[in-house]
PDB file of N, CA and C in Angstrom:
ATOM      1  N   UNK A 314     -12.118  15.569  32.183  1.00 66.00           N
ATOM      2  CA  UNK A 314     -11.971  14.587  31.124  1.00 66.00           C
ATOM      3  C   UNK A 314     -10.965  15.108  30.097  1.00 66.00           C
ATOM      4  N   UNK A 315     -10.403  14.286  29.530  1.00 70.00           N
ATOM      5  CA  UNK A 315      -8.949  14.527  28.541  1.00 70.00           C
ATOM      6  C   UNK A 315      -9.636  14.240  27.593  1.00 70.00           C
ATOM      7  N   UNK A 316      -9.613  14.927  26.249  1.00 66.00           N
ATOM      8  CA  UNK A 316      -9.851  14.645  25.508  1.00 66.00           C
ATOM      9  C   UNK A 316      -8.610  14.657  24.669  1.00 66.00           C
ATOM     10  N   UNK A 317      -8.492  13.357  23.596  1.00 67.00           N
ATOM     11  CA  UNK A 317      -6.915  13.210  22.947  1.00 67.00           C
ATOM     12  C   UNK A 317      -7.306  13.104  21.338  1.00 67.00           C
ATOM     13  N   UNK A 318      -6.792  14.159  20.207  1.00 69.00           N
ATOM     14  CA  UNK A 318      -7.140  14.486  19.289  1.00 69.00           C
ATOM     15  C   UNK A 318      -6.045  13.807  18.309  1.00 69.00           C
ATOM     16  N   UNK A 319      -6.471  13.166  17.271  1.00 74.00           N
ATOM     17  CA  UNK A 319      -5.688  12.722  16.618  1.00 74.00           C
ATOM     18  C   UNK A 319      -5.495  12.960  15.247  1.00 74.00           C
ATOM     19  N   UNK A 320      -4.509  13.458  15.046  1.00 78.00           N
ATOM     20  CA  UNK A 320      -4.559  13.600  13.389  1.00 78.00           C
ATOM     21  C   UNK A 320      -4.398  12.650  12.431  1.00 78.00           C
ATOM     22  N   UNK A 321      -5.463  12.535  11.691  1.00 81.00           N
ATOM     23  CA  UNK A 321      -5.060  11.485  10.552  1.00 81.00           C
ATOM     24  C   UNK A 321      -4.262  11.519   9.397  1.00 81.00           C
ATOM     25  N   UNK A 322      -3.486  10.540   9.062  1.00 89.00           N
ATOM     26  CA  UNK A 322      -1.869  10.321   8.138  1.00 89.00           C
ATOM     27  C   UNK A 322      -2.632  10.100   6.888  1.00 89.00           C
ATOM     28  N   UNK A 323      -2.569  11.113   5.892  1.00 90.00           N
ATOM     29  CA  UNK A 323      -3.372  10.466   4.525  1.00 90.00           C
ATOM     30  C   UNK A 323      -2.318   9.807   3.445  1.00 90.00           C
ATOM     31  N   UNK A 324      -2.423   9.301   2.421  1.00 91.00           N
ATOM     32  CA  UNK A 324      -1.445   8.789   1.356  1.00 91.00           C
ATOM     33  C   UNK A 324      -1.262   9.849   0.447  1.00 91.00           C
ATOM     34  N   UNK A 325       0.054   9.981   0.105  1.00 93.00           N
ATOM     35  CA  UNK A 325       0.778  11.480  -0.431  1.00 93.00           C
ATOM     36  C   UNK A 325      -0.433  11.362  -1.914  1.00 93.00           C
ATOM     37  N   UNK A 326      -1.169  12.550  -1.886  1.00 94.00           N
ATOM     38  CA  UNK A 326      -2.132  13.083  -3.043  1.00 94.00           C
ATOM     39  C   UNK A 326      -3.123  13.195  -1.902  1.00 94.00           C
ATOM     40  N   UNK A 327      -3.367  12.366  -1.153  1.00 94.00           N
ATOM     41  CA  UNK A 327      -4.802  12.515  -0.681  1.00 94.00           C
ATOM     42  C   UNK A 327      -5.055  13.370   0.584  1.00 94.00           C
ATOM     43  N   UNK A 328      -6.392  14.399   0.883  1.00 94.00           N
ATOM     44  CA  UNK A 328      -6.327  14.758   2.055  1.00 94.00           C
ATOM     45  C   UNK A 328      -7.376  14.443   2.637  1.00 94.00           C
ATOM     46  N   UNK A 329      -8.416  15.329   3.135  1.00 92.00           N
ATOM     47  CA  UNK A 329      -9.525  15.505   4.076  1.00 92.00           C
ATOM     48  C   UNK A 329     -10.616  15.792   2.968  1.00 92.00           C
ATOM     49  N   UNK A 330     -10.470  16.856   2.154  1.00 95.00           N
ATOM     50  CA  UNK A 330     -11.421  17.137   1.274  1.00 95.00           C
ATOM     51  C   UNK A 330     -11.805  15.977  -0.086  1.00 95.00           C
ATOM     52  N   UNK A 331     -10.518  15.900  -0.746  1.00 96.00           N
ATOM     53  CA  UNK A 331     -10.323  14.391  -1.306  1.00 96.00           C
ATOM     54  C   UNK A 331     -11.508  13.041  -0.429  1.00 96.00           C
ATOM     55  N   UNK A 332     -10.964  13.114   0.263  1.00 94.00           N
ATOM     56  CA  UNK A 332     -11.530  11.555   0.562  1.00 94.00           C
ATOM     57  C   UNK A 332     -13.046  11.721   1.070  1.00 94.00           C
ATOM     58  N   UNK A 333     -13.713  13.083   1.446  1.00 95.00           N
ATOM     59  CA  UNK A 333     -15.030  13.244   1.565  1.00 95.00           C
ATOM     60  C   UNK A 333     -15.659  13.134  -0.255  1.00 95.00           C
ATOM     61  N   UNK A 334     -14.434  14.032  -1.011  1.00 97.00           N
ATOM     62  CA  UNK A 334     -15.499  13.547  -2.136  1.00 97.00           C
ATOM     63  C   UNK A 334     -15.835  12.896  -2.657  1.00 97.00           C
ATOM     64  N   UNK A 335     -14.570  11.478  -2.376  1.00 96.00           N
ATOM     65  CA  UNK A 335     -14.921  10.452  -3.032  1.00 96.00           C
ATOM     66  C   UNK A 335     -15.782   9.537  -2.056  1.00 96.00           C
ATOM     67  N   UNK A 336     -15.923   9.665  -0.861  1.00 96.00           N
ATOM     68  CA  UNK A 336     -17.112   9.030  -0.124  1.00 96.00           C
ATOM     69  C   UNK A 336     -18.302   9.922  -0.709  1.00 96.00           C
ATOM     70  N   UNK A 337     -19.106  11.203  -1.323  1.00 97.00           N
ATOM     71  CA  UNK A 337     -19.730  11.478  -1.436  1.00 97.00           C
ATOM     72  C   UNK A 337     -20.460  11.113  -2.600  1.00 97.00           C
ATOM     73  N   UNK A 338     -19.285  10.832  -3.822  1.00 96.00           N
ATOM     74  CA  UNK A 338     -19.671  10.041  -5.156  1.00 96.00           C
ATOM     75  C   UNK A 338     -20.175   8.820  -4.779  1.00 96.00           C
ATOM     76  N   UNK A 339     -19.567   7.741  -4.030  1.00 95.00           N
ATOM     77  CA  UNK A 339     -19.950   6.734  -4.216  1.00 95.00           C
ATOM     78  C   UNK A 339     -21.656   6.556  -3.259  1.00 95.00           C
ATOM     79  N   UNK A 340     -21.349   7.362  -2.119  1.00 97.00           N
ATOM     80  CA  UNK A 340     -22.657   7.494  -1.494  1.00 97.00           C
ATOM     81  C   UNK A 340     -23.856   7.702  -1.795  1.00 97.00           C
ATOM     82  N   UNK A 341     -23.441   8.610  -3.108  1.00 97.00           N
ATOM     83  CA  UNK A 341     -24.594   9.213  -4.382  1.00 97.00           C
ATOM     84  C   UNK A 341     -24.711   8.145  -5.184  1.00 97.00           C
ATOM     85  N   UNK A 342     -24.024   7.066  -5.965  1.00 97.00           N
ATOM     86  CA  UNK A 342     -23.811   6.722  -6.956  1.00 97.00           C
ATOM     87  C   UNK A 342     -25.234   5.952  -6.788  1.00 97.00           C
ATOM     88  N   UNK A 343     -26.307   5.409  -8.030  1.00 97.00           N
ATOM     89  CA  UNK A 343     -27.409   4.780  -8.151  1.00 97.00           C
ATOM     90  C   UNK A 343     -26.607   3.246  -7.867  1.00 97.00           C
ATOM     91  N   UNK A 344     -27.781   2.455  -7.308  1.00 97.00           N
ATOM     92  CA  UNK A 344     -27.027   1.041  -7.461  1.00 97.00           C
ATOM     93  C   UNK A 344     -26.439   0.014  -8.428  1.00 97.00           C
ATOM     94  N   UNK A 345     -27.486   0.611  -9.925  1.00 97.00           N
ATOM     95  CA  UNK A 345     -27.212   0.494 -11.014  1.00 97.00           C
ATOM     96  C   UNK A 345     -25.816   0.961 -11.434  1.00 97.00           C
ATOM     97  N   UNK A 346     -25.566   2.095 -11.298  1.00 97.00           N
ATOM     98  CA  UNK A 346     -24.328   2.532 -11.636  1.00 97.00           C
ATOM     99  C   UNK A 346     -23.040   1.617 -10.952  1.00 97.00           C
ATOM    100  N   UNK A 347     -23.646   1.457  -9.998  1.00 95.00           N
ATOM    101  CA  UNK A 347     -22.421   1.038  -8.678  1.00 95.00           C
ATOM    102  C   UNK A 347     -22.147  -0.883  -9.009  1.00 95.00           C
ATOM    103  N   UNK A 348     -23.306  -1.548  -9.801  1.00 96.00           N
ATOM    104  CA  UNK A 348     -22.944  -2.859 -10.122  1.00 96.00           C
ATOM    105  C   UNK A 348     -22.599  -2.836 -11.502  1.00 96.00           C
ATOM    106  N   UNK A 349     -22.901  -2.148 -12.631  1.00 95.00           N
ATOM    107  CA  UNK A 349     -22.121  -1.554 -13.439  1.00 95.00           C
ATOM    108  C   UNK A 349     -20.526  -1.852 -13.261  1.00 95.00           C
ATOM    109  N   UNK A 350     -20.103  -0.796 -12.889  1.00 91.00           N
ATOM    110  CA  UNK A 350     -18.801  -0.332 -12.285  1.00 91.00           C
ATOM    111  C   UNK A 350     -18.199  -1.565 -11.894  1.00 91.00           C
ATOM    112  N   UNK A 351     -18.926  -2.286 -10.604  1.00 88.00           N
ATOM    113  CA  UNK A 351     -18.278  -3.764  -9.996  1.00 88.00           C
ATOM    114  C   UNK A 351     -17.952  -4.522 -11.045  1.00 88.00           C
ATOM    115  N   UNK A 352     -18.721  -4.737 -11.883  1.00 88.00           N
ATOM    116  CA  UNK A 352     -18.861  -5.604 -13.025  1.00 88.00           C
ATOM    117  C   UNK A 352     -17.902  -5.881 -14.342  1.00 88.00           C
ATOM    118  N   UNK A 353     -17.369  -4.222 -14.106  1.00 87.00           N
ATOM    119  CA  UNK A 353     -16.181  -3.812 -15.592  1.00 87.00           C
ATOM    120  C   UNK A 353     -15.213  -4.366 -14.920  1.00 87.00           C
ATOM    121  N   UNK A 354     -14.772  -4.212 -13.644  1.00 81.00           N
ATOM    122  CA  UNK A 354     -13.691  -4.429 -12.863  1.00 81.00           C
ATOM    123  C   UNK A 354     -13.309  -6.119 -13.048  1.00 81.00           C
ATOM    124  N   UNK A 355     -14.070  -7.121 -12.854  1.00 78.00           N
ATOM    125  CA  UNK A 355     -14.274  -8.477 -13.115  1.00 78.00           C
ATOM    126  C   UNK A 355     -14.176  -8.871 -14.901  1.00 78.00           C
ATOM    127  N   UNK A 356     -14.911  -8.355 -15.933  1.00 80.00           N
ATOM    128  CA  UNK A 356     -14.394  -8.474 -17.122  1.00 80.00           C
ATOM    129  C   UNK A 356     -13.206  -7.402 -17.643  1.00 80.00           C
ATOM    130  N   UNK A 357     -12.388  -6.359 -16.726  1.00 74.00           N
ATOM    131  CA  UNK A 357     -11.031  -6.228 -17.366  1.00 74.00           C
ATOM    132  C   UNK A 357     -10.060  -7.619 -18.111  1.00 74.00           C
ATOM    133  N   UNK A 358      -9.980  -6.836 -19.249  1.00 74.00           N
ATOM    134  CA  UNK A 358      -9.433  -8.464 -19.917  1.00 74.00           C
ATOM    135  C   UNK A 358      -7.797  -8.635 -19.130  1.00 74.00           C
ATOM    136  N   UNK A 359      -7.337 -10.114 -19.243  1.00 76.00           N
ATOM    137  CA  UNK A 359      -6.004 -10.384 -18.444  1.00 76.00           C
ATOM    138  C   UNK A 359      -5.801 -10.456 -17.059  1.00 76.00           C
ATOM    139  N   UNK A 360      -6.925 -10.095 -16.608  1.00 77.00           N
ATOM    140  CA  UNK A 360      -6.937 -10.538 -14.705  1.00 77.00           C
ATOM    141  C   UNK A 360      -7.963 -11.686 -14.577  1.00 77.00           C
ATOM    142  N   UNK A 361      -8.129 -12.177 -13.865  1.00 80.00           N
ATOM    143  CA  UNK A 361      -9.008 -12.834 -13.373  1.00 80.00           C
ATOM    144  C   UNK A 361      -8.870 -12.724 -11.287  1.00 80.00           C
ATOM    145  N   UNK A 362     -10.205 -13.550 -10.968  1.00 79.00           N
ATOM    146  CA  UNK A 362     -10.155 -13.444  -9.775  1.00 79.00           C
ATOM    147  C   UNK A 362     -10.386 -14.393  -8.981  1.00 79.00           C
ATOM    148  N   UNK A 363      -9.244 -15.092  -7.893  1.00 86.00           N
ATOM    149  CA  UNK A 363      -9.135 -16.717  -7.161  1.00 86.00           C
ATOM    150  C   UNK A 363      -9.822 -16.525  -5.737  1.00 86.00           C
ATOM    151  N   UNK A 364     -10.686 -17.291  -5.027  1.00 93.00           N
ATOM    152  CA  UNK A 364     -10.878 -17.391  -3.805  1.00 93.00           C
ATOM    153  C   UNK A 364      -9.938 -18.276  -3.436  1.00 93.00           C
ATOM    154  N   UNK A 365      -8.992 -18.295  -2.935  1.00 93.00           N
ATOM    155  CA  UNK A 365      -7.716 -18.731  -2.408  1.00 93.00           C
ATOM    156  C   UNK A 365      -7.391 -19.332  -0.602  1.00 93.00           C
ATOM    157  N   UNK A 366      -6.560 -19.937   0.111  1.00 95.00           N
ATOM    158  CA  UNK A 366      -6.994 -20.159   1.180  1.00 95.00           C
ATOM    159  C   UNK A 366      -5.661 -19.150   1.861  1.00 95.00           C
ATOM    160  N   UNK A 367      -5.946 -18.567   2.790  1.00 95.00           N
ATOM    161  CA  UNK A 367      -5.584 -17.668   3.394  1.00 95.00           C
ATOM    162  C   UNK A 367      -3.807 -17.762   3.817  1.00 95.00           C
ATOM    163  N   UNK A 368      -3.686 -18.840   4.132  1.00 95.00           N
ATOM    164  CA  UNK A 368      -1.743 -19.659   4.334  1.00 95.00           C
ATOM    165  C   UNK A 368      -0.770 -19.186   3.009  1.00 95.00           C
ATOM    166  N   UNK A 369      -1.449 -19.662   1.344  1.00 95.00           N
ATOM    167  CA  UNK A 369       0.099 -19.419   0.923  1.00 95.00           C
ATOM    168  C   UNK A 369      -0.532 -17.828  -0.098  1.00 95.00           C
ATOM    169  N   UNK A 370      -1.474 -17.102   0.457  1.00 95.00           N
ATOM    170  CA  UNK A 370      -1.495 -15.841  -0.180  1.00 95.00           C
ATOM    171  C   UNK A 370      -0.222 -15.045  -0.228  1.00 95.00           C
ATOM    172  N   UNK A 371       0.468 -14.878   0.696  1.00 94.00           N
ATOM    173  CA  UNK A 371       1.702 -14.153   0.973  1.00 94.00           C
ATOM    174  C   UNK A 371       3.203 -14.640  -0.613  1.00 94.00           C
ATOM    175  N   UNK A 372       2.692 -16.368  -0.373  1.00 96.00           N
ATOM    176  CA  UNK A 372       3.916 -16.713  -1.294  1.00 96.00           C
ATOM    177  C   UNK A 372       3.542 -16.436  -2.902  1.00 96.00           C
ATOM    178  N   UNK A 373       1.954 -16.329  -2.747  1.00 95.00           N
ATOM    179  CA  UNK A 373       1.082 -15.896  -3.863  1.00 95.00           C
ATOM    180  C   UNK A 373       1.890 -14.635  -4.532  1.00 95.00           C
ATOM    181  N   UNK A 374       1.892 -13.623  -3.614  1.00 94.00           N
ATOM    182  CA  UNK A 374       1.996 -12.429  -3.670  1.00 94.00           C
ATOM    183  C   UNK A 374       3.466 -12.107  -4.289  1.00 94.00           C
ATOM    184  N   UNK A 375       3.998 -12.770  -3.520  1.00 96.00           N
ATOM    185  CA  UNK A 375       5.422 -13.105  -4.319  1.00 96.00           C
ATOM    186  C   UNK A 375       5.744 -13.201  -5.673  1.00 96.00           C
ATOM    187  N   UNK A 376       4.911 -14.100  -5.918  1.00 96.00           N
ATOM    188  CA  UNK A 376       5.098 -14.999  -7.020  1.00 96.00           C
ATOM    189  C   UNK A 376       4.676 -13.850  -8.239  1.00 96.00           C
ATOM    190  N   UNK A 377       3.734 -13.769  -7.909  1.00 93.00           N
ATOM    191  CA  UNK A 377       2.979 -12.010  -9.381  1.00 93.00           C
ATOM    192  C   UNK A 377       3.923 -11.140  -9.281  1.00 93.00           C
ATOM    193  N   UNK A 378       4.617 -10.382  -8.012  1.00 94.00           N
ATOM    194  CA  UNK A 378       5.660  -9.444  -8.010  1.00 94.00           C
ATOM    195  C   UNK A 378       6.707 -10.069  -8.737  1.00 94.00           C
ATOM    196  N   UNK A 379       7.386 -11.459  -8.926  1.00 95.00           N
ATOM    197  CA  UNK A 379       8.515 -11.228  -9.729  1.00 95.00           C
ATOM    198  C   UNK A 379       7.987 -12.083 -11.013  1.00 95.00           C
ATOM    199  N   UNK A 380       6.874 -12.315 -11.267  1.00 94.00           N
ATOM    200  CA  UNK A 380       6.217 -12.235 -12.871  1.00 94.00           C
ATOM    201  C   UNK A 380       6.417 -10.598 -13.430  1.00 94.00           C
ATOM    202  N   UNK A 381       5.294 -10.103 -12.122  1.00 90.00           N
ATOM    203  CA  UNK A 381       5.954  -8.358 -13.174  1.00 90.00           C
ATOM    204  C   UNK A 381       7.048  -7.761 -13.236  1.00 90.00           C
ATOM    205  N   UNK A 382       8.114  -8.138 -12.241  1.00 92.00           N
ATOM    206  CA  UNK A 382       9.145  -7.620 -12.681  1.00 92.00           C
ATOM    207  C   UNK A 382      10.070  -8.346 -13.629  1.00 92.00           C
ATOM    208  N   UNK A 383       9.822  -9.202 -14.433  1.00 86.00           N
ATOM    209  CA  UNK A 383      10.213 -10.276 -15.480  1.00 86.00           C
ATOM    210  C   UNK A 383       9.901  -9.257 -16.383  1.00 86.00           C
TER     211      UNK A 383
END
């Protein structure tokens, strides 16, 4: 049997140890804490959040990229 080993590509800062700890925080985190947290994310002031239909997300996406670059 072959066994085929693969190395995983992380995003420049992040490695192996990184990303266990932050699976280990959140794994720990109380549920309280963890809807907390969900919760700040939704009242950050100046965002809001659309359930949208899946077709013009892309032109969506567009559209905010050259708002911020305005």
């Amino acid at each position: 049997m072959i066994v085929s080993i693969q190395k995983t590509a992380f995003p420049p800062g992040w490695n192996e140890d990184r990303i266990r700890s932050v699976l280990s925080r959140y794994e720990s985190q109380p549920e309280e804490e963890a809807v907390a947290e969900d919760k700040a994310v939704f009242d950050a002031s100046g965002r809001t959040v659309m359930k949208i239909p899946m077709e013009p997300a892309s032109e969506i996406r567009r559209l905010i990229a050259e708002h911020k670059a305005a």
